[in-house]
PDB file of C-alpha atoms in Angstrom:
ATOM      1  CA  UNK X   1     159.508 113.790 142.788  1.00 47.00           C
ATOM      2  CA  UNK X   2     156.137 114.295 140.744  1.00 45.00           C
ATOM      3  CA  UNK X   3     153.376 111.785 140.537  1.00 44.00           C
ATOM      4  CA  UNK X   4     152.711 109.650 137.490  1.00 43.00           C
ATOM      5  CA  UNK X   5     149.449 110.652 136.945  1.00 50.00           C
ATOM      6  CA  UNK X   6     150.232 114.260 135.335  1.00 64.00           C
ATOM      7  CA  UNK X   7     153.699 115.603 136.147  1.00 69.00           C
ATOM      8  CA  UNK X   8     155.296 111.988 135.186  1.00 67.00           C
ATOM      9  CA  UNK X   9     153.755 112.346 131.658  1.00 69.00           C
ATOM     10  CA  UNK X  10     154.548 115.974 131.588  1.00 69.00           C
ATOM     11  CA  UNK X  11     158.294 114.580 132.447  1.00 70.00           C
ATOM     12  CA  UNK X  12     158.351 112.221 129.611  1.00 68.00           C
ATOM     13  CA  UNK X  13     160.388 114.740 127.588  1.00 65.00           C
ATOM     14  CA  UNK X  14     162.679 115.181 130.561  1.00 58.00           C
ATOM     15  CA  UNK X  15     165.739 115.491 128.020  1.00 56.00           C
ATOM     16  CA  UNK X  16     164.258 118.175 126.525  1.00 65.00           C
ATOM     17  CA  UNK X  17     163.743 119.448 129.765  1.00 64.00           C
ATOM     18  CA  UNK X  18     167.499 119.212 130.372  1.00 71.00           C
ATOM     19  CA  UNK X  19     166.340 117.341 133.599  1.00 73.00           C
ATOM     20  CA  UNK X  20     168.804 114.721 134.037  1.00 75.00           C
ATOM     21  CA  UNK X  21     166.852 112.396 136.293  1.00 79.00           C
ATOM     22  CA  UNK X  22     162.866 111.924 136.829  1.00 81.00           C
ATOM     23  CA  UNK X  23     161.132 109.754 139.776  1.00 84.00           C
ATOM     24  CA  UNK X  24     158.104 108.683 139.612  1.00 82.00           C
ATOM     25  CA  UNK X  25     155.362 105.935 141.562  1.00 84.00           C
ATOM     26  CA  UNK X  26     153.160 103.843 140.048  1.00 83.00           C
ATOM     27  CA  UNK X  27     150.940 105.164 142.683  1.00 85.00           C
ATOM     28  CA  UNK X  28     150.184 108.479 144.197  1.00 84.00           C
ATOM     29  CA  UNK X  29     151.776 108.327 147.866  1.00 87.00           C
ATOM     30  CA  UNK X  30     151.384 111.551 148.617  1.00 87.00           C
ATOM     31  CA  UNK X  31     152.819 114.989 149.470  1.00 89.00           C
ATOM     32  CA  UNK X  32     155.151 113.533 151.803  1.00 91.00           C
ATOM     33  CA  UNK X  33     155.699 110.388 149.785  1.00 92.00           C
ATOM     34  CA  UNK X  34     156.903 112.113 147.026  1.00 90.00           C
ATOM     35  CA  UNK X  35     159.760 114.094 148.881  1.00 93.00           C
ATOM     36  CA  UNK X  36     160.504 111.489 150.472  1.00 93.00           C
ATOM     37  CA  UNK X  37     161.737 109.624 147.181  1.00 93.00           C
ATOM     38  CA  UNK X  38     163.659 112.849 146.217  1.00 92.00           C
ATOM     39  CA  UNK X  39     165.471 113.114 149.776  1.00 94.00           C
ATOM     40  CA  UNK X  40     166.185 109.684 149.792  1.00 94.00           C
ATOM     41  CA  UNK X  41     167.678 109.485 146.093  1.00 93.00           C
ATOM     42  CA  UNK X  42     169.646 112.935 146.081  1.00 93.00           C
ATOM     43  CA  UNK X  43     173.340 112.887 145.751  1.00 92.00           C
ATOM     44  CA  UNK X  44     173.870 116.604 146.027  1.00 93.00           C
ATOM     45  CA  UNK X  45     175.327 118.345 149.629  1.00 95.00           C
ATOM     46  CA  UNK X  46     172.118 120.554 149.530  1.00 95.00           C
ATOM     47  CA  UNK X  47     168.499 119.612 148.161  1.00 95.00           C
ATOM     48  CA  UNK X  48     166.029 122.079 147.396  1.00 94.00           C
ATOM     49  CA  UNK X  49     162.201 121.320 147.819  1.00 93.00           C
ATOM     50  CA  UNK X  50     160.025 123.716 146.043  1.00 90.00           C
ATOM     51  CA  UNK X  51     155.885 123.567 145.436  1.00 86.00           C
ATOM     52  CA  UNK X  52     154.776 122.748 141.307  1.00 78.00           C
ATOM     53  CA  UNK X  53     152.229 124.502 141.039  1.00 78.00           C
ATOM     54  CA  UNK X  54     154.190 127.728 139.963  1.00 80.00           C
ATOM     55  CA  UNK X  55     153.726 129.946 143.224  1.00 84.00           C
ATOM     56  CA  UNK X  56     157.426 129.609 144.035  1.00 88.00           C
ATOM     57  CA  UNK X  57     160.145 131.408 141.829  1.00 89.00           C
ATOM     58  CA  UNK X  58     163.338 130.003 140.598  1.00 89.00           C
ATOM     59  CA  UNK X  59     164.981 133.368 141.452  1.00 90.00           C
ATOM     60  CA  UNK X  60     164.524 132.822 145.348  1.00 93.00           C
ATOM     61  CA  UNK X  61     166.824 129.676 144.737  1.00 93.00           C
ATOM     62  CA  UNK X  62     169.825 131.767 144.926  1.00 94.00           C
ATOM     63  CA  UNK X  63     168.592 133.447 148.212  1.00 94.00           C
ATOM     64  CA  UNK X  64     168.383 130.388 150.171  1.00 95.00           C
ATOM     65  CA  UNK X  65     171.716 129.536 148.476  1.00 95.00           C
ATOM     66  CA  UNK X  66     173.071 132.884 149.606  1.00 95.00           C
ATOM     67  CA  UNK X  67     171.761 132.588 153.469  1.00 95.00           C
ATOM     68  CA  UNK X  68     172.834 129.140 153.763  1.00 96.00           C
ATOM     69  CA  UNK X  69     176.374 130.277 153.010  1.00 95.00           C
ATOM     70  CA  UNK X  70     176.345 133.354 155.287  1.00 95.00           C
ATOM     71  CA  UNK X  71     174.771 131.707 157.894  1.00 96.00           C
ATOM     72  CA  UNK X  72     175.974 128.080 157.854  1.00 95.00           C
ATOM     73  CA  UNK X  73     172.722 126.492 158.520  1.00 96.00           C
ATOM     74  CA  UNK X  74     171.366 122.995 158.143  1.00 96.00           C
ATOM     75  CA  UNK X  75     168.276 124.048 157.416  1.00 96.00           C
ATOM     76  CA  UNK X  76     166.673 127.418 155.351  1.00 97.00           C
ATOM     77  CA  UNK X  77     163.212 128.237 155.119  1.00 95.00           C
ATOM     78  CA  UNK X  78     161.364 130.424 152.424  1.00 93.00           C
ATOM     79  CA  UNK X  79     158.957 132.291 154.884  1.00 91.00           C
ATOM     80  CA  UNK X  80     155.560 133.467 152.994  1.00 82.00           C
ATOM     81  CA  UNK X  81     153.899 136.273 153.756  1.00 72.00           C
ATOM     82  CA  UNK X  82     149.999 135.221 155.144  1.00 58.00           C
ATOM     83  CA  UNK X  83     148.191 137.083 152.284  1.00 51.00           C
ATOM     84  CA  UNK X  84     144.179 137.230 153.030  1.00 46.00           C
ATOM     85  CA  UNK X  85     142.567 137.472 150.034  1.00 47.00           C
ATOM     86  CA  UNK X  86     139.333 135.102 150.141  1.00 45.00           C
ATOM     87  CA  UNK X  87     137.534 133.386 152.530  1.00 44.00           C
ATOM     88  CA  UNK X  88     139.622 130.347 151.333  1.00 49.00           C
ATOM     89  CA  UNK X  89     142.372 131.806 152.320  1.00 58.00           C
ATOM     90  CA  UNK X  90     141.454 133.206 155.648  1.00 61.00           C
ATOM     91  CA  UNK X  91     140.602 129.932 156.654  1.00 60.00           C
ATOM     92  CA  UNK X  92     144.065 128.040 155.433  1.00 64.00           C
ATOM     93  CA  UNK X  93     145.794 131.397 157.284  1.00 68.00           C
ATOM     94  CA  UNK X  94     144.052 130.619 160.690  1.00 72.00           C
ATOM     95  CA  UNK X  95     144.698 126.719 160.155  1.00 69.00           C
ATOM     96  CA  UNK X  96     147.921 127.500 160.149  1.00 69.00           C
ATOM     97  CA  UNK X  97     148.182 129.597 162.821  1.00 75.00           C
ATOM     98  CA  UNK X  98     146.718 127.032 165.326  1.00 76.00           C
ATOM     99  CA  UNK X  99     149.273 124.480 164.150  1.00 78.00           C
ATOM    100  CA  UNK X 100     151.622 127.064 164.875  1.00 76.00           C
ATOM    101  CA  UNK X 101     150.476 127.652 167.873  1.00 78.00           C
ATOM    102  CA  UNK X 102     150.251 123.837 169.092  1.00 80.00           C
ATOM    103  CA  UNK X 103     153.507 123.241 168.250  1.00 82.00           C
ATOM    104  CA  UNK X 104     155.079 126.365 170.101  1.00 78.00           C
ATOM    105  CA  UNK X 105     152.649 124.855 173.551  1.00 78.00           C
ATOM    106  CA  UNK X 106     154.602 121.736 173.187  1.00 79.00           C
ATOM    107  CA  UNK X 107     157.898 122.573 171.976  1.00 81.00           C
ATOM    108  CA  UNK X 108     160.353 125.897 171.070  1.00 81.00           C
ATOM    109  CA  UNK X 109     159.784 126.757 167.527  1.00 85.00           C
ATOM    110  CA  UNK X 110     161.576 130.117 166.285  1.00 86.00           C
ATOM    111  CA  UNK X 111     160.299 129.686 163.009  1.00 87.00           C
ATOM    112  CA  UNK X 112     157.327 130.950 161.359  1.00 84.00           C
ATOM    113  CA  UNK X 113     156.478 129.475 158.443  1.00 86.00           C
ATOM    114  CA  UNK X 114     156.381 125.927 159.237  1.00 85.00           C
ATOM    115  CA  UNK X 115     154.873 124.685 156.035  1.00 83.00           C
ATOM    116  CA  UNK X 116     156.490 126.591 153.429  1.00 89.00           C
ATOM    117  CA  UNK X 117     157.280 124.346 150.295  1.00 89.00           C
ATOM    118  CA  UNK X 118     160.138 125.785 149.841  1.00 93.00           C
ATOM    119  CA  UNK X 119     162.952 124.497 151.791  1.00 95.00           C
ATOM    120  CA  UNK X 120     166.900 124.159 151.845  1.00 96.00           C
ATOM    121  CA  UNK X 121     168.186 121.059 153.481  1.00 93.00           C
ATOM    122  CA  UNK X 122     171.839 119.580 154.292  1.00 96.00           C
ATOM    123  CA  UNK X 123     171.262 116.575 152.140  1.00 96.00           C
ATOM    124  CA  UNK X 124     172.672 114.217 155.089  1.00 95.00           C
ATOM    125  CA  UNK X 125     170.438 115.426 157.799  1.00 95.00           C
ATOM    126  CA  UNK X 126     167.657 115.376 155.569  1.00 94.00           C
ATOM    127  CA  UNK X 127     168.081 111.696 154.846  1.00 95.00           C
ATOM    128  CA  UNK X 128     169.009 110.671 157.979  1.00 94.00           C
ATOM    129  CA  UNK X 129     165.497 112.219 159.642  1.00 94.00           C
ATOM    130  CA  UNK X 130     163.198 110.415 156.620  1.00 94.00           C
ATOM    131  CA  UNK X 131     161.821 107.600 158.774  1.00 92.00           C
ATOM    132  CA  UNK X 132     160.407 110.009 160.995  1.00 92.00           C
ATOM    133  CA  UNK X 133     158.762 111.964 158.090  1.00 92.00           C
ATOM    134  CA  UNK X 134     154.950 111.200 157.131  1.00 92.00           C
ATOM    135  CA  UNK X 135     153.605 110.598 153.490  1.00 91.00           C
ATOM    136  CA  UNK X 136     151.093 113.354 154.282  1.00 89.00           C
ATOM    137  CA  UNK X 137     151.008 117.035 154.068  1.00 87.00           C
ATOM    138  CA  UNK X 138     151.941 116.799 157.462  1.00 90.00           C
ATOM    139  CA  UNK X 139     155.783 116.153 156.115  1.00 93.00           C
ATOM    140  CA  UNK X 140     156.712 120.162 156.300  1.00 90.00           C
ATOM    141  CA  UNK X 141     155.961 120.548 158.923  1.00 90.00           C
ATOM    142  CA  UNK X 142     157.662 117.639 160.882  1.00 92.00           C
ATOM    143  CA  UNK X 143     160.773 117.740 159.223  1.00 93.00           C
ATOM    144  CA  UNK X 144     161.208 121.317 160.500  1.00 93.00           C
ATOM    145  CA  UNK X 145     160.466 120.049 164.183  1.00 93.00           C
ATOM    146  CA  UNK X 146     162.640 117.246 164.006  1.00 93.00           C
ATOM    147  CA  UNK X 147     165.401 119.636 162.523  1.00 95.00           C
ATOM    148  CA  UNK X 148     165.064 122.229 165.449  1.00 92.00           C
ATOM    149  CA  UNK X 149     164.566 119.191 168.105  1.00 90.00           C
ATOM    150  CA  UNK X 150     167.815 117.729 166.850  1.00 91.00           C
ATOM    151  CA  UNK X 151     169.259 121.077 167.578  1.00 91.00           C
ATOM    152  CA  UNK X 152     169.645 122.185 164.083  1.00 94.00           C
ATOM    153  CA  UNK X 153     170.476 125.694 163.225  1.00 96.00           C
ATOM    154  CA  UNK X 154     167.314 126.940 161.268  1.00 95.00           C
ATOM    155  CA  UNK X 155     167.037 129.762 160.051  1.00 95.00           C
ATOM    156  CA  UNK X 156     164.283 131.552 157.565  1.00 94.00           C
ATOM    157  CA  UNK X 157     164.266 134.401 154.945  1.00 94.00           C
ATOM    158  CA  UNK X 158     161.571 135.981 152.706  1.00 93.00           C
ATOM    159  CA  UNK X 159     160.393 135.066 149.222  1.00 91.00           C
ATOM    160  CA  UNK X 160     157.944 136.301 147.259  1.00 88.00           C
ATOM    161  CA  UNK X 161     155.458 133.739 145.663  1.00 84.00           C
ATOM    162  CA  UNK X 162     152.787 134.551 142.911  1.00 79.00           C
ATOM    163  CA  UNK X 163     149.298 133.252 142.140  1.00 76.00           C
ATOM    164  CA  UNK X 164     148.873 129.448 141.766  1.00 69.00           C
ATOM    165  CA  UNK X 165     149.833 128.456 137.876  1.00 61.00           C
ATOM    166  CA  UNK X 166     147.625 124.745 138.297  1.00 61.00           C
ATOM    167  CA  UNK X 167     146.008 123.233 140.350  1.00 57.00           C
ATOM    168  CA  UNK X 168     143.905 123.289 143.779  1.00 60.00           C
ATOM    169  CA  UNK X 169     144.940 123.345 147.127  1.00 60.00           C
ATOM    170  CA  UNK X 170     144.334 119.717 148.557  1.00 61.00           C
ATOM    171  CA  UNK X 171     144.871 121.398 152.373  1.00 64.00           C
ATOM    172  CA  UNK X 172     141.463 121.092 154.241  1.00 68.00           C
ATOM    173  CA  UNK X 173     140.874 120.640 158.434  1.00 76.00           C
ATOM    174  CA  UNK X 174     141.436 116.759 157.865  1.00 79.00           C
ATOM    175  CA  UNK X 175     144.777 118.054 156.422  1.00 79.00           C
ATOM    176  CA  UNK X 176     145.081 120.622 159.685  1.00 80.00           C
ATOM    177  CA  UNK X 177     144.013 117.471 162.249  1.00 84.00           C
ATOM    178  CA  UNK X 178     146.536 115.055 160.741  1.00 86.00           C
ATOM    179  CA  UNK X 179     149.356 118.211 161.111  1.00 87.00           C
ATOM    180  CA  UNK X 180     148.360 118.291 164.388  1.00 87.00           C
ATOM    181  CA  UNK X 181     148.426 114.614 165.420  1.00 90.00           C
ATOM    182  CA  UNK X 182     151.938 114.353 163.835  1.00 89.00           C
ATOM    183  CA  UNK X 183     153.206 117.329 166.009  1.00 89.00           C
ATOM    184  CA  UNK X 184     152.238 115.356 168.666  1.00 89.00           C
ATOM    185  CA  UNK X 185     153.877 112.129 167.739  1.00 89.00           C
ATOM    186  CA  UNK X 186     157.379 114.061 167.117  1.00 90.00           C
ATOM    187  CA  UNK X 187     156.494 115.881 170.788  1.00 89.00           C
ATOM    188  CA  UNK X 188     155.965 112.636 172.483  1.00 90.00           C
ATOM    189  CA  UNK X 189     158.877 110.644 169.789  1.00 90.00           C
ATOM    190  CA  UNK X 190     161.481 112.714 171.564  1.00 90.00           C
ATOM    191  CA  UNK X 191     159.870 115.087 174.479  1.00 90.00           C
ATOM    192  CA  UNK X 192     156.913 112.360 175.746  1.00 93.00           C
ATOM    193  CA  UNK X 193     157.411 114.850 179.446  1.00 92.00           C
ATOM    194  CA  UNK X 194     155.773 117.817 177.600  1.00 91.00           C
ATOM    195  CA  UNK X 195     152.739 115.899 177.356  1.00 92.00           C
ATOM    196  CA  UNK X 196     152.628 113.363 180.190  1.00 94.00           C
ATOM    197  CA  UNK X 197     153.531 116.092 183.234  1.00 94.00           C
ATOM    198  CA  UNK X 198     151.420 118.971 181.690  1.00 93.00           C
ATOM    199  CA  UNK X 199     148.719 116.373 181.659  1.00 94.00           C
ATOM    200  CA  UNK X 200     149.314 114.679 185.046  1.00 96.00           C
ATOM    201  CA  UNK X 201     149.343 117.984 186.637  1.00 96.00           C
ATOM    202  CA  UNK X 202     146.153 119.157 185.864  1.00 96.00           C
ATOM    203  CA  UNK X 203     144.197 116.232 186.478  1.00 96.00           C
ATOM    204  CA  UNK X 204     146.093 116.074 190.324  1.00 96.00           C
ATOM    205  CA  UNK X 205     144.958 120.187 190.421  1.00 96.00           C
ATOM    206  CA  UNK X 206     141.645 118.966 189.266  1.00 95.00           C
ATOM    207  CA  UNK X 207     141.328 116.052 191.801  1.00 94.00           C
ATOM    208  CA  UNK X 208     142.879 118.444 194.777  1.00 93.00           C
ATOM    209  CA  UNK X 209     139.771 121.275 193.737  1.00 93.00           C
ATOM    210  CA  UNK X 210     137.389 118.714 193.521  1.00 92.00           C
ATOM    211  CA  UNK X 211     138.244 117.067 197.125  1.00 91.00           C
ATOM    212  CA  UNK X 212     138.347 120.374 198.608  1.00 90.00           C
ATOM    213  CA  UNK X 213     134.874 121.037 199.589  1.00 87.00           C
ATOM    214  CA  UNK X 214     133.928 117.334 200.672  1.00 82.00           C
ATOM    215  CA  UNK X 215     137.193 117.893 203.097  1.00 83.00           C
ATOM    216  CA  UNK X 216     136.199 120.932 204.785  1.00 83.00           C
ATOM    217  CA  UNK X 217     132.802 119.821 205.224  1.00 85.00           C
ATOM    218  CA  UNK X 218     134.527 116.623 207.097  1.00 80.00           C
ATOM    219  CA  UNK X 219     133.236 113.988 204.644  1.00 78.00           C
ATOM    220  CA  UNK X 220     136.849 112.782 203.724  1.00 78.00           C
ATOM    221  CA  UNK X 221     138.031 111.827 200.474  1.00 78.00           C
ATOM    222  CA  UNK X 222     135.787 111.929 197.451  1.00 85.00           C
ATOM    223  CA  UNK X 223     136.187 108.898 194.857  1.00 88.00           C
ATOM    224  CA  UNK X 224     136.293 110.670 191.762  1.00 91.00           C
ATOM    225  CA  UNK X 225     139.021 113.127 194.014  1.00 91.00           C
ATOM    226  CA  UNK X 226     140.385 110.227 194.423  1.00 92.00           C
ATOM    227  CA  UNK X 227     140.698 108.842 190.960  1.00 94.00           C
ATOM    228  CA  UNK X 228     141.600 112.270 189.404  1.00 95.00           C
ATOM    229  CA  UNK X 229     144.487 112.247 191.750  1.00 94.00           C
ATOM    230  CA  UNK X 230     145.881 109.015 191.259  1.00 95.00           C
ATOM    231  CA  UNK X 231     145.462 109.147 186.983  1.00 96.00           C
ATOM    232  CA  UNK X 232     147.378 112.295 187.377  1.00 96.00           C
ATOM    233  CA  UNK X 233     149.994 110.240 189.493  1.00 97.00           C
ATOM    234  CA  UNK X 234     150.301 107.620 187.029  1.00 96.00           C
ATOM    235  CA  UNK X 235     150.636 109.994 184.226  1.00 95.00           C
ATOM    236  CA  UNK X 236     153.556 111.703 185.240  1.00 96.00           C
ATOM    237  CA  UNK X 237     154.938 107.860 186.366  1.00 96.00           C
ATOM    238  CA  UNK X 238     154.534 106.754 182.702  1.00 95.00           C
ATOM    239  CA  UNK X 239     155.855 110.265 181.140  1.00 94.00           C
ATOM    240  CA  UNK X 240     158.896 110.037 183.108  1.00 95.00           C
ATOM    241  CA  UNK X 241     159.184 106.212 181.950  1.00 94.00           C
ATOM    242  CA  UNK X 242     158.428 107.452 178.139  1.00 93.00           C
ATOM    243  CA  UNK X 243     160.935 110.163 178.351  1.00 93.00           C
ATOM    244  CA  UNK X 244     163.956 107.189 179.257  1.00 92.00           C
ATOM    245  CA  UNK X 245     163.061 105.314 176.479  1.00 91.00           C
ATOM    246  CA  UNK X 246     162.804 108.669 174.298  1.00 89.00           C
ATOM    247  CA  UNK X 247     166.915 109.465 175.122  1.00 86.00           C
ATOM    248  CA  UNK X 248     167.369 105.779 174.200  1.00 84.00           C
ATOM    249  CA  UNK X 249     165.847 106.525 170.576  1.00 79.00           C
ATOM    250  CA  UNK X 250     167.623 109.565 170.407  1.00 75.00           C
ATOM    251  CA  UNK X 251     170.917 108.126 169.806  1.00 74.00           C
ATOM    252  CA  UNK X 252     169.471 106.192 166.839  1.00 74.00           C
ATOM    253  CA  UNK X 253     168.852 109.656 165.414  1.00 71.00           C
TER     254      UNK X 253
END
């Protein structure tokens, strides 16, 4: 799925191509958007996702081919090498190590590359998870989460990608943010506890530490003790309520 802009034009002479079907919007939705269109129109047992802008080889299709058959999984990852070459590149590196990192605090994720473009899916899980999926850049990234929530065997193997073709990275730290934020609604979309108790916890340690001194000193029970104590309460009340309704929406998935 390509947007009109450029790559639809560019697809014009898809018979030329020998591509037997082009998709297209009238307007740019997005990263996301646009796989989301080619998931959700692909007839095939396995689709292939793969970056335009030339850093991905056509060669590597056969390994993820390969792996998929040895390994039966629903879902293969290209895994990158992090390359530091520039500044620029430092920067997207470390980005993408803190999203790592957030989502391993929250949840168990094997995987390294998160974010790689290039991606083998089981068409019918793949469709089936699209609601979940944001138009963003985000969409890597929380399609591999819901995959290894759902209890998905992913697995990942190497490819090699070259210099970028065309184009500019569109990734900035709004991009990383967003990631972030959508980590966190998958987290609390089917594990709400992994946020509410961590959460609850600390603000009940914090109130406890805080009442401490005014307790040996004999002056009771501070109010902001107090209050620390009983948000923490409630927190853990209303993670254990979000985690019911969480095994109710599981079933729809």
């Amino acid at each position: 799925m390509l947007p009109l802009t450029k790559s639809g034009e560019i697809l014009n002479h898809a018979a030329e191509l020998n591509i037997p079907t082009v998709l297209t919007h009238k307007v740019n939705r997005g990263y996301g958007g646009a796989l989301r269109t080619g998931l959700a129109s692909a007839k095939t047992p396995y689709v292939l996702t793969m970056d335009a802008d030339g850093q991905h080889r056509v060669a590597d299709i056969e390994t993820l081919l390969s792996v998929r058959e040895d390994t039966d999984a629903d879902l293969v990852i290209g895994s990158r090498k992090d390359e530091t070459a520039s500044f620029s590149d430092a920067y997207r590196t470390m980005g993408k190590s803190i999203i790592r990192s957030v989502a391993k605090l929250l949840m168990e994720v094997p995987v390294q590359d998160l974010n790689s473009g290039m991606k083998l899916y089981i068409t019918e899980f793949g469709q089936k998870y699209l609601p979940l999926c944001p138009d963003s850049m985000a969409f890597s990234e929380v399609m591999t989460l819901i995959f290894l929530q759902k209890k998905h065997l992913v697995v990942e193997t190497p490819i090699e990608t070259k210099v970028r073709l065309t184009g500019e990275s569109t990734i900035n730290t709004m991009t990383a943010f967003n990631t972030v934020i959508q980590i966190i609604n998958i987290v609390m979309f089917f594990n709400p506890l992994r946020i509410f108790l961590p959460v609850g916890l600390i603000t009940i340690l914090v109130g406890m530490l805080w009442a401490l001194p005014f307790l040996l000193s004999g002056k009771g029970l501070s109010t902001a003790a107090l209050l620390f104590i009983t948000t923490g309460m409630i927190s853990i009340m209303l993670g254990l309520i979000a985690e019911q309704l969480a095994q109710l929406r599981k079933k729809d998935f």
